[in-house]
Short mmCIF file of C-alpha atoms and ligand atoms in Angstrom, two decimals:
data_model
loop_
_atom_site.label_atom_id
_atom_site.label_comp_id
_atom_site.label_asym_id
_atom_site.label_seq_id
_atom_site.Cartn_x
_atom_site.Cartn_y
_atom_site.Cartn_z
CA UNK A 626 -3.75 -11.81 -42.78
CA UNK A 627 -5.64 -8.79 -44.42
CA UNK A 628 -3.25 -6.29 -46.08
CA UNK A 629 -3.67 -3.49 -43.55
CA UNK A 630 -2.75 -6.15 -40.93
CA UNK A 631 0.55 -7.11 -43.03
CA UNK A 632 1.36 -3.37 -43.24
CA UNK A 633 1.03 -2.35 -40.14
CA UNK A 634 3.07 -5.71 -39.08
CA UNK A 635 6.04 -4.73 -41.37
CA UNK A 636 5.93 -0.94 -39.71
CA UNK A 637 6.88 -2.35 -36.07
CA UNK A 638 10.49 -1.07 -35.87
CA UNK A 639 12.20 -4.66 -35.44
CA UNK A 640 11.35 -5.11 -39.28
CA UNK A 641 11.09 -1.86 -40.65
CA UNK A 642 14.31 -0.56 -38.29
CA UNK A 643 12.45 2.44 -37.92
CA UNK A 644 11.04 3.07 -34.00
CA UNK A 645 7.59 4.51 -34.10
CA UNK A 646 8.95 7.04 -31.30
CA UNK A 647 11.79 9.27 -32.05
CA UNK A 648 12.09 10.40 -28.43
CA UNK A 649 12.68 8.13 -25.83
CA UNK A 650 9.62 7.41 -23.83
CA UNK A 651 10.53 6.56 -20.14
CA UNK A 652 8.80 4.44 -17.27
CA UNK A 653 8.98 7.06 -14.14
CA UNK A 654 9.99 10.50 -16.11
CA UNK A 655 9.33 13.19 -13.22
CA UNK A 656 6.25 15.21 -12.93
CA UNK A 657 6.97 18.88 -12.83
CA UNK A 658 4.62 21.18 -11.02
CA UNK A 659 4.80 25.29 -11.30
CA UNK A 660 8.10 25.75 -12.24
CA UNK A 661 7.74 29.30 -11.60
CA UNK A 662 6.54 29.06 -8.08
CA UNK A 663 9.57 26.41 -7.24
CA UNK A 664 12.20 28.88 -8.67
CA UNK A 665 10.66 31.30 -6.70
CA UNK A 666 11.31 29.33 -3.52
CA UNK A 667 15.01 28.93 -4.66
CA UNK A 668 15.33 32.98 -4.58
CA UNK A 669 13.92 33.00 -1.30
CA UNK A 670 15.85 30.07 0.11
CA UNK A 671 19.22 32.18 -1.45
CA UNK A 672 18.19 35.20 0.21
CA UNK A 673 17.46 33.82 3.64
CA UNK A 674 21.26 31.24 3.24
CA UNK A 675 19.31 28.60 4.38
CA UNK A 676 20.25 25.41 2.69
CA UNK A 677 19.68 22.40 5.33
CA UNK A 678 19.09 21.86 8.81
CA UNK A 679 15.99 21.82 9.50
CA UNK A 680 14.89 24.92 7.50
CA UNK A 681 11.28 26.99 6.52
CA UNK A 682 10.70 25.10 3.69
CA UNK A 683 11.63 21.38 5.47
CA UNK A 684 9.02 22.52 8.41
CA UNK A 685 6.60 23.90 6.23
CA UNK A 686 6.65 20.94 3.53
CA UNK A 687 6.38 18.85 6.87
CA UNK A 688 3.34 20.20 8.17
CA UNK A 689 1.43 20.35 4.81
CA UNK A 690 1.81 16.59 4.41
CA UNK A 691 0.56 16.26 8.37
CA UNK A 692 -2.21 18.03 6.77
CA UNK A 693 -2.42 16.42 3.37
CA UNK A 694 -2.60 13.02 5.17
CA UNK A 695 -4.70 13.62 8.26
CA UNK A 696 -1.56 12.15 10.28
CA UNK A 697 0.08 13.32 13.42
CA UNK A 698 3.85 13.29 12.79
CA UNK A 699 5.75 13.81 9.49
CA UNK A 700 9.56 13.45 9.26
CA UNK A 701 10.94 14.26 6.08
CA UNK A 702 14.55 12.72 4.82
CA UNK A 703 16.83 12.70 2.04
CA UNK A 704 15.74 9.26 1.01
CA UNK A 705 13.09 6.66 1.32
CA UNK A 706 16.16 3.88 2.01
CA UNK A 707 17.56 6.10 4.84
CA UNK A 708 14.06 6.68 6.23
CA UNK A 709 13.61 2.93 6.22
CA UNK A 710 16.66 2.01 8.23
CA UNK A 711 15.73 5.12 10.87
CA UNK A 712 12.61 3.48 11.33
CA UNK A 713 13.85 -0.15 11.79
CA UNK A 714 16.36 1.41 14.30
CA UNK A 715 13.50 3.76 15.76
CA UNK A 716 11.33 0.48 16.28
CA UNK A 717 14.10 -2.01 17.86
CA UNK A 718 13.90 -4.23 15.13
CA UNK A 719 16.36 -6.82 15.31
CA UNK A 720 16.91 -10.43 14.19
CA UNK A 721 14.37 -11.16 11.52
CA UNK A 722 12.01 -9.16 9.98
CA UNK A 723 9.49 -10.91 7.47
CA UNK A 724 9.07 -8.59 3.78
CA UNK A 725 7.97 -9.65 0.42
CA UNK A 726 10.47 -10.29 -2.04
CA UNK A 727 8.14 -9.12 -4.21
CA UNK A 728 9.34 -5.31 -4.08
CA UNK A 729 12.29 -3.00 -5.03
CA UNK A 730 15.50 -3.79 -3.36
CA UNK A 731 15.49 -0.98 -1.13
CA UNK A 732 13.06 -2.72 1.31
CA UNK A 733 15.34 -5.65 1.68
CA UNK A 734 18.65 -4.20 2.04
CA UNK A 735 17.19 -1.26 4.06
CA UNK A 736 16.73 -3.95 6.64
CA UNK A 737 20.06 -5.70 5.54
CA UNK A 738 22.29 -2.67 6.38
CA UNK A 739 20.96 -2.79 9.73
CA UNK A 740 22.34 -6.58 10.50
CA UNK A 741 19.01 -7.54 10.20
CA UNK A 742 17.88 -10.62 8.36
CA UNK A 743 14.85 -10.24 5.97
CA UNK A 744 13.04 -13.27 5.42
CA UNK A 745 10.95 -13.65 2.44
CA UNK A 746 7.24 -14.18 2.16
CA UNK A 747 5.45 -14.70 -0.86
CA UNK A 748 2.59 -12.67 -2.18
CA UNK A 749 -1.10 -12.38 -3.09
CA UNK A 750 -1.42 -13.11 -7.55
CA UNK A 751 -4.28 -10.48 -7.44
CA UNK A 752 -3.16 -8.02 -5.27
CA UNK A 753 0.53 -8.79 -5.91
CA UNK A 754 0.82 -7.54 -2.22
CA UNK A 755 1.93 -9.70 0.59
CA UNK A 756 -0.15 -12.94 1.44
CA UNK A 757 -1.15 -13.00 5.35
CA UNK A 758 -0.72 -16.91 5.23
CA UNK A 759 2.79 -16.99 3.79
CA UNK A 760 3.51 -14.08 6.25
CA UNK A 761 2.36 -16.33 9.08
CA UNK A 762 4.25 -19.19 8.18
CA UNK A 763 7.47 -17.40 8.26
CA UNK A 764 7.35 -16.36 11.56
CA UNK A 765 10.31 -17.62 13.74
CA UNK A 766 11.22 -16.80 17.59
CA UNK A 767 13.89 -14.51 16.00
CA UNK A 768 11.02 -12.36 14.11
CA UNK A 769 10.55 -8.76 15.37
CA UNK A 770 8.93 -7.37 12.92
CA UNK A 771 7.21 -7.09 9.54
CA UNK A 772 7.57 -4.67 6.81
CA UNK A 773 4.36 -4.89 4.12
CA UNK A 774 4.56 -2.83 0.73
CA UNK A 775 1.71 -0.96 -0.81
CA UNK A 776 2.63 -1.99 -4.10
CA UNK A 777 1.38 -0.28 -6.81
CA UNK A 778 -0.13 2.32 -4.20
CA UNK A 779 -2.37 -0.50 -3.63
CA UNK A 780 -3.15 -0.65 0.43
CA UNK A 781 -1.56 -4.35 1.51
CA UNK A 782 -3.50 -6.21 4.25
CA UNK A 783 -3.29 -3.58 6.97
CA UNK A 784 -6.11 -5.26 9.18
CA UNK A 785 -4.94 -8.79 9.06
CA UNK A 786 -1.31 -7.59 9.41
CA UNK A 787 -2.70 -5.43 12.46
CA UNK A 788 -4.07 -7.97 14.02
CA UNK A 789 -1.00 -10.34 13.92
CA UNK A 790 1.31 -8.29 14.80
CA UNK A 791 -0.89 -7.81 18.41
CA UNK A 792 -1.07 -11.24 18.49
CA UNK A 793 2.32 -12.38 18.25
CA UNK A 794 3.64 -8.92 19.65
CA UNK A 795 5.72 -7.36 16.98
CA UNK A 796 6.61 -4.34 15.17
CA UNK A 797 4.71 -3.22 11.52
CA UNK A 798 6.12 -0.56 9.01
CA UNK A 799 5.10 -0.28 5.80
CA UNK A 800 6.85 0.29 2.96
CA UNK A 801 4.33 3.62 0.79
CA UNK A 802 7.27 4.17 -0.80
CA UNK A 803 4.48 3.84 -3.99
CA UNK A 804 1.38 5.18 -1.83
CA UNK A 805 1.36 8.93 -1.70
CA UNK A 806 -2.18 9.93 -2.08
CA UNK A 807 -3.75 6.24 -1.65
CA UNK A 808 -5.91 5.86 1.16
CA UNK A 809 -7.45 2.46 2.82
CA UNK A 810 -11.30 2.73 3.87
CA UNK A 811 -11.11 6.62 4.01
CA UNK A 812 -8.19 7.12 5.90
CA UNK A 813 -4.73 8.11 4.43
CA UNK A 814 -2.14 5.60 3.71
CA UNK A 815 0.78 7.19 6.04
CA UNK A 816 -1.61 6.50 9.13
CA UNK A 817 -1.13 2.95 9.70
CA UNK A 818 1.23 0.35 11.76
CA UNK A 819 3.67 1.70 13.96
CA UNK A 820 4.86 4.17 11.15
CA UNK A 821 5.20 3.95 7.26
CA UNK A 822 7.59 5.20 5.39
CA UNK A 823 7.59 7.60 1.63
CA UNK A 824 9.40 7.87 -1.05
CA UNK A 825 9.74 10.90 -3.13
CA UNK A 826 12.34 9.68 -5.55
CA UNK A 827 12.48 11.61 -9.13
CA UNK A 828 10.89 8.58 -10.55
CA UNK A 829 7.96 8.27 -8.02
CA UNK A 830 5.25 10.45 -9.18
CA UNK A 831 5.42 12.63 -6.60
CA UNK A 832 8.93 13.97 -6.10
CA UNK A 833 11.37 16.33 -3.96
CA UNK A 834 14.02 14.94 -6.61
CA UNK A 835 14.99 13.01 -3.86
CA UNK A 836 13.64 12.86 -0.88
CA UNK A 837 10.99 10.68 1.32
CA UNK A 838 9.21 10.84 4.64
CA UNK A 839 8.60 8.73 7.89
CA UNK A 840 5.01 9.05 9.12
CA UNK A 841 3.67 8.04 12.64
CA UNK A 842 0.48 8.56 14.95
CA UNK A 843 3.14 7.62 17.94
CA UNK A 844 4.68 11.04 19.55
CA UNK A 845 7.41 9.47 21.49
CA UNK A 846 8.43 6.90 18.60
CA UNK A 847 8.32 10.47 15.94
CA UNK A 848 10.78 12.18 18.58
CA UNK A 849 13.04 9.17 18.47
CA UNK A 850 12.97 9.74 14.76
CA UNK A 851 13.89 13.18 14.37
CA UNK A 852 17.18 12.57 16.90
CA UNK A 853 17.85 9.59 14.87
CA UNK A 854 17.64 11.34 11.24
CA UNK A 855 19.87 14.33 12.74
CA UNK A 856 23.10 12.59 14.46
CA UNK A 857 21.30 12.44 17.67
CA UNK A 858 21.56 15.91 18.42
CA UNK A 859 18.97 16.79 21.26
CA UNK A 860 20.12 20.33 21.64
CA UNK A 861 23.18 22.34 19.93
CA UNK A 862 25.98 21.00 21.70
CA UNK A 863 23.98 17.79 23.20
CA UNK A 864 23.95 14.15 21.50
CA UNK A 865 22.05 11.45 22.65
CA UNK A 866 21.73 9.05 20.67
CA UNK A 867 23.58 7.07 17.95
CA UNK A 868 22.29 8.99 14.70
CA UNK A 869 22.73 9.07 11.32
CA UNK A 870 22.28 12.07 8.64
CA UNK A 871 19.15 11.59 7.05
CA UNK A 872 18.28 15.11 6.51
CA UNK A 873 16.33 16.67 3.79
CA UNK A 874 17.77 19.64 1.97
CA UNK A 875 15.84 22.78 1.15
CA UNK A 876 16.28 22.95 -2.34
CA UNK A 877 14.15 19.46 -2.16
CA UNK A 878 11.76 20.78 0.38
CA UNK A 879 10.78 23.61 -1.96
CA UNK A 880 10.32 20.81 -4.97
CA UNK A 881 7.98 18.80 -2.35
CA UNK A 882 5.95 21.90 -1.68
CA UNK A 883 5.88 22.67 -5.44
CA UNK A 884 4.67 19.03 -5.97
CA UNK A 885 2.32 18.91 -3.39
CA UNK A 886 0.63 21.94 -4.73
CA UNK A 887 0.56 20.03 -7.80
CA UNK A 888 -0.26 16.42 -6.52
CA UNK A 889 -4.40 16.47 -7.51
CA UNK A 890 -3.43 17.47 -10.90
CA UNK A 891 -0.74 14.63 -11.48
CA UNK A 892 -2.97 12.11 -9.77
CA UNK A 893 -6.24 12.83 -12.53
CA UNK A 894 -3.49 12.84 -15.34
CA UNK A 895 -2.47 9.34 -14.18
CA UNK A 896 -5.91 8.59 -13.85
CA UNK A 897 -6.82 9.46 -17.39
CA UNK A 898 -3.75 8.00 -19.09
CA UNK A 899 -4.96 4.73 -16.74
CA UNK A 900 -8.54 4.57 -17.89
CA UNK A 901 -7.32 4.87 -21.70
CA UNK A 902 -4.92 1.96 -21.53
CA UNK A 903 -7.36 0.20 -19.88
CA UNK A 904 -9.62 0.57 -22.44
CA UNK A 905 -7.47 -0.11 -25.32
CA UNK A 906 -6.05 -3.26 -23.94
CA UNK A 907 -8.87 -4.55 -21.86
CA UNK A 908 -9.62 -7.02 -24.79
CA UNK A 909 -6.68 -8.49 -25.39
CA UNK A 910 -6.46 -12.04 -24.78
CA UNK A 911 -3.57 -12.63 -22.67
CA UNK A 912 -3.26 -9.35 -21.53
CA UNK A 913 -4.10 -8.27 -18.23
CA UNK A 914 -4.15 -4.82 -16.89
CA UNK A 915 -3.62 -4.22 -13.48
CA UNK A 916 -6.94 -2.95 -12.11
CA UNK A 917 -7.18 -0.12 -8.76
CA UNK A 918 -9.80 -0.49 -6.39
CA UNK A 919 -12.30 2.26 -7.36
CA UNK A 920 -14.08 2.94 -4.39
CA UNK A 921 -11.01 3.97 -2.63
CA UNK A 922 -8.39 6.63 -3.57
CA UNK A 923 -5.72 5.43 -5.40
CA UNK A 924 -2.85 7.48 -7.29
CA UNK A 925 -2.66 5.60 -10.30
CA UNK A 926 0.91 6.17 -11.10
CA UNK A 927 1.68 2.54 -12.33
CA UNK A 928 0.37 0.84 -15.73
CA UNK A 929 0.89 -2.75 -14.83
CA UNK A 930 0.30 -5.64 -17.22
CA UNK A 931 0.01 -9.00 -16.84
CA UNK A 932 1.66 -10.96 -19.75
CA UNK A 933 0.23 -14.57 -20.06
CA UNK A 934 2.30 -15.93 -22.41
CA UNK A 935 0.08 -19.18 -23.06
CA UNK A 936 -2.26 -16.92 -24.69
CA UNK A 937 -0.07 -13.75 -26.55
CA UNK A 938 2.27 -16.72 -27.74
CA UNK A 939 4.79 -13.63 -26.72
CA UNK A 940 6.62 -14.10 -23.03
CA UNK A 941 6.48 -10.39 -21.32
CA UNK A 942 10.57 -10.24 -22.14
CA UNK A 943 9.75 -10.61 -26.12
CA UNK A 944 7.00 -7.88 -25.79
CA UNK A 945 9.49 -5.73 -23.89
CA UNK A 946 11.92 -6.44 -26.65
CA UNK A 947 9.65 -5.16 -28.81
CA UNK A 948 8.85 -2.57 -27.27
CA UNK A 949 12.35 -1.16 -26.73
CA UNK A 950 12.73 -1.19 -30.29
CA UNK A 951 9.91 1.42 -31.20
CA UNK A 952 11.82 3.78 -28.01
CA UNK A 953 8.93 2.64 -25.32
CA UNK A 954 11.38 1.78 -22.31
CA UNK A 955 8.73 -0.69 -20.67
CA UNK A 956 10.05 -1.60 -17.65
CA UNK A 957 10.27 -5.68 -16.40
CA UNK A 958 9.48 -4.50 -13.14
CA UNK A 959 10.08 -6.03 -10.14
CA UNK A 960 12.27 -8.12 -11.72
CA UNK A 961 14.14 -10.62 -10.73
CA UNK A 962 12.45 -10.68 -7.29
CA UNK A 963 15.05 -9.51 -4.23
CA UNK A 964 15.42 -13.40 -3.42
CA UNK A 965 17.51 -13.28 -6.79
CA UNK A 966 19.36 -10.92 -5.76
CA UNK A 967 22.55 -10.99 -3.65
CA UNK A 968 23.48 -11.20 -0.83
CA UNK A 969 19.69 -12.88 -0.65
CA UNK A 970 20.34 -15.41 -3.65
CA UNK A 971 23.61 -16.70 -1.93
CA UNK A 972 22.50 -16.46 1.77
CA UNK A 973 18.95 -18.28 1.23
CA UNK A 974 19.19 -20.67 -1.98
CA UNK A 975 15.79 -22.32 -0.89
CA UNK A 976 13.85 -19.10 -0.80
CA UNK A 977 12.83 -19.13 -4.68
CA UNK A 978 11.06 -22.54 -3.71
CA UNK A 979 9.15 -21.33 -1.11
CA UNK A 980 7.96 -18.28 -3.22
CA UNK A 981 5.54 -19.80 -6.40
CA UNK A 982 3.58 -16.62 -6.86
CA UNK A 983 6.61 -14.05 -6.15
CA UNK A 984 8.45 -16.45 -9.17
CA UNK A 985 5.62 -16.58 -11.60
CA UNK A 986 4.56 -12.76 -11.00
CA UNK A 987 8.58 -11.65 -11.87
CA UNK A 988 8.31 -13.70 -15.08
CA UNK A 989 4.89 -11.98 -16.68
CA UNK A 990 4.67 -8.28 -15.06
CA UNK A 991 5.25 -5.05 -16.63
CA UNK A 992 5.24 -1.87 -16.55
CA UNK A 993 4.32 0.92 -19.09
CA UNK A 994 5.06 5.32 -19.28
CA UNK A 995 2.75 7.32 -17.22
CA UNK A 996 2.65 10.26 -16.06
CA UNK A 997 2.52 14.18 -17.30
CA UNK A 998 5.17 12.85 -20.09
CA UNK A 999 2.79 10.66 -21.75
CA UNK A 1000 -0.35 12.09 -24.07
CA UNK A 1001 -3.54 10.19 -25.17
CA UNK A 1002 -1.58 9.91 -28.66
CA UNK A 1003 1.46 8.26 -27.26
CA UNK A 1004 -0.99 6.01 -25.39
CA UNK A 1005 -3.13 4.43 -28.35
CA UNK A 1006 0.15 3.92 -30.31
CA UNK A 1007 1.86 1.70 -27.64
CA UNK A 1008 -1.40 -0.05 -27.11
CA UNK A 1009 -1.41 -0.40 -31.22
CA UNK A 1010 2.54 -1.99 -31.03
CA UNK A 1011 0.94 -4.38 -28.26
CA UNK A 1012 -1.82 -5.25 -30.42
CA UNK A 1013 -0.46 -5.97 -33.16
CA UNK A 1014 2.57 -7.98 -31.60
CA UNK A 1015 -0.02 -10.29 -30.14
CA UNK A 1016 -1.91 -10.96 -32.92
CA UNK A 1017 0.97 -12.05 -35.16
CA UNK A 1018 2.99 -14.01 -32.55
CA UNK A 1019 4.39 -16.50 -34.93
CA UNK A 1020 6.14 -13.87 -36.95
CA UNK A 1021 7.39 -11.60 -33.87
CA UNK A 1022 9.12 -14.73 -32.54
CA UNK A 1023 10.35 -15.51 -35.85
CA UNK A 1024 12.14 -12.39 -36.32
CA UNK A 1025 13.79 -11.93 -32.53
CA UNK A 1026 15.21 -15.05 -32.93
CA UNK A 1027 16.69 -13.96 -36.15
CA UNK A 1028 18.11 -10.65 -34.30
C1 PLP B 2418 11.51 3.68 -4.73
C2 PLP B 2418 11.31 2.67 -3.66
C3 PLP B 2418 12.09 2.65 -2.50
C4 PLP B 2418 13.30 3.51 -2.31
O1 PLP B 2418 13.06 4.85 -2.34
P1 PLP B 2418 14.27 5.90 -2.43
O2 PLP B 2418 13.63 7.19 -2.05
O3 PLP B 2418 14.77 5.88 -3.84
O4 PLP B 2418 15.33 5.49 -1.46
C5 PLP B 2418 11.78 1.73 -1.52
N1 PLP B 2418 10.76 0.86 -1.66
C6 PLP B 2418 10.01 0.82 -2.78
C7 PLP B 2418 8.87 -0.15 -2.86
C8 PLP B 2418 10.27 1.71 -3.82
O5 PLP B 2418 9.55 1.65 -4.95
#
């Protein structure tokens, strides 16, 4: 090992106790557009005493996505959960619905809250979306529906999904919770299946702090929706329907229409900070980063690797370890897969058996800071820790075991 090797070895913080990183640097830190302009909105929204219900800024930041994604309807909510257990209720679903367990949570228990089963299918290794095939296979006289994730913003199989739901006659949603701003062969990701569903958590790159939205080309199945997400109230004093409260607020309206004025801007910044991990880890053996499709438009919010431990000598949990140390909060991510999760884990023991890919994808995926929080700097020193953590495996294993 030459001597600048050895040096910059003995710098990584789990021998020198010293992080490279004095401030925390997070997976998902928010995006902030013009602050100005949103605490301008607040003003306004104080002046007018219009908080909720259905107010300026919840019509307006409705309409501008309609816009934004060339889509008929838009229903904003205060959550991407809620607005996927309105739109399992808006669509009948029932019985079992087929989702990969190769998601966050929310998909699964969206469906689970509703009394309805979700059965697992497992997904594609390059796409790490759903595979059509395992999707097939799980389908049962009991299935209504499927739900498919855009993971990583990445489009799943939308045609062959399209087709089978005609075939067998049932239901699609799709989980964008990831895909604002991704589009599939030109058109808009929010256009698609019966409806999809948004997710403008804090952490998403796109945000309304909370906050999500339920998108549809179907009138009648978008009016269904807006009684559902308001108690069913048709009228002032008329209900007709069993609702729930899934309303946005304005204060997270006005953050959406902040955002959105925003979103081109965070998208190139994600883009940038992309490209230069990308090219600073591209030739690492072992290391595999998570590529977008670049004819299409993608957001680029997630840095994914691909840890393959027979090469690094390192598992993806040691160079997370690592990680961690020197204050870069790399995120195992999604991990374990829903199917390890309960009530799943209890209620299906077999699944994990029936899911190869989902298993082996959970063990070896990562995910790294993006966003307006991260600068080039930040970027080719976390690359650096990664670097040299792979090339000196022997030691690095050495010393967590000694921790
Ligand atoms: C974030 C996320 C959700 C949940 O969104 P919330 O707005 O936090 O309820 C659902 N599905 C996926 C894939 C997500 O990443």
């Amino acid at each position: 090992m030459d001597i600048l090797d050895k040096k910059k070895l003995d710098e990584l913080a789990i021998f020198s106790g010293i992080p490279s990183f004095e401030e925390k640097l997070h997976v998902g830190r928010p995006n902030v557009g013009d602050r100005k302009r949103f605490l301008q909105r607040v003003e306004d929204m104080f002046d007018r005493r219009w908080f909720t219900n259905n107010g300026p800024f919840v019509q307006e930041f409705e309409q501008k996505i309609c816009d934004y994604l060339g889509v008929k309807h838009c229903i904003v909510v205060c959550n991407a959960t809620i607005a996927l257990e309105i739109a399992a209720r808006a669509l009948d679903l029932s019985g079992e619905v087929i989702v990969p367990s190769f998601t966050f949570v929310a998909t699964a228990h969206a469906l689970q809250w509703q009394k309805i089963t979700p059965v697992f299918c497992d997904v594609n290794p390059q796409t790490h979306c759903l595979d059509i095939e395992s999707v097939r296979r799980k389908i049962t006289p009991r299935t209504t529906g499927i739900v498919g994730v855009h993971v990583w913003g990445q489009p799943c199989e939308i045609e062959a999904l399209t087709n089978l739901v005609r075939e067998q006659k049932l239901k699609l949603l799709f989980d964008a919770a990831h895909a604002m701003g991704s589009a599939h062969r030109g058109q808009m990701i929010g256009n698609f299946g019966d409806a999809e569903v948004f997710s403008f958590h804090a952490t998403k790159f796109f945000n309304s702090f909370e906050g999500g939205a339920i998108t549809t080309n179907n009138s009648e199945l978008a009016s269904k929706i807006r009684l559902m997400k308001n108690f069913g109230f048709s009228g002032l004093d008329k209900v007709v329907f069993p609702g729930t409260n899934g309303k946005m607020t304005e204060v997270s309206a006005a953050m959406g229409l902040t955002s959105l004025e925003s979103i081109d801007s965070f998208i190139e910044i994600n883009q940038r900070n992309f490209q230069f991990y990308n090219n600073e880890l591209k030739n690492l053996n072992g290391i595999k980063v998570f590529q977008y499709e670049k004819n299409e438009k993608r957001n680029f919010q997630y840095i994914i690797l691909e840890v393959d431990e027979s090469q690094t000598g390192l598992t993806r949990d040691q160079l997370v370890q690592i990680l961690h140390s020197e204050n870069v909060l790399a995120r195992k991510y999604f991990y374990p897969g829903v199917h390890e999760m309960e009530p799943y884990k209890t209620d299906f023991p077999q699944s994990g058996k029936e899911l190869p890919e989902t298993k082996s994808l959970c063990q070896r995926v990562m995910s790294l800071p993006n966003g307006s929080s991260v600068n080039i700097e930040s970027i080719k020193h976390i690359c650096e820790i990664i670097r040299i953590a792979v090339k000196h495996p022997v030691e690095i294993r050495e010393k967590l075991a000694s921790l």
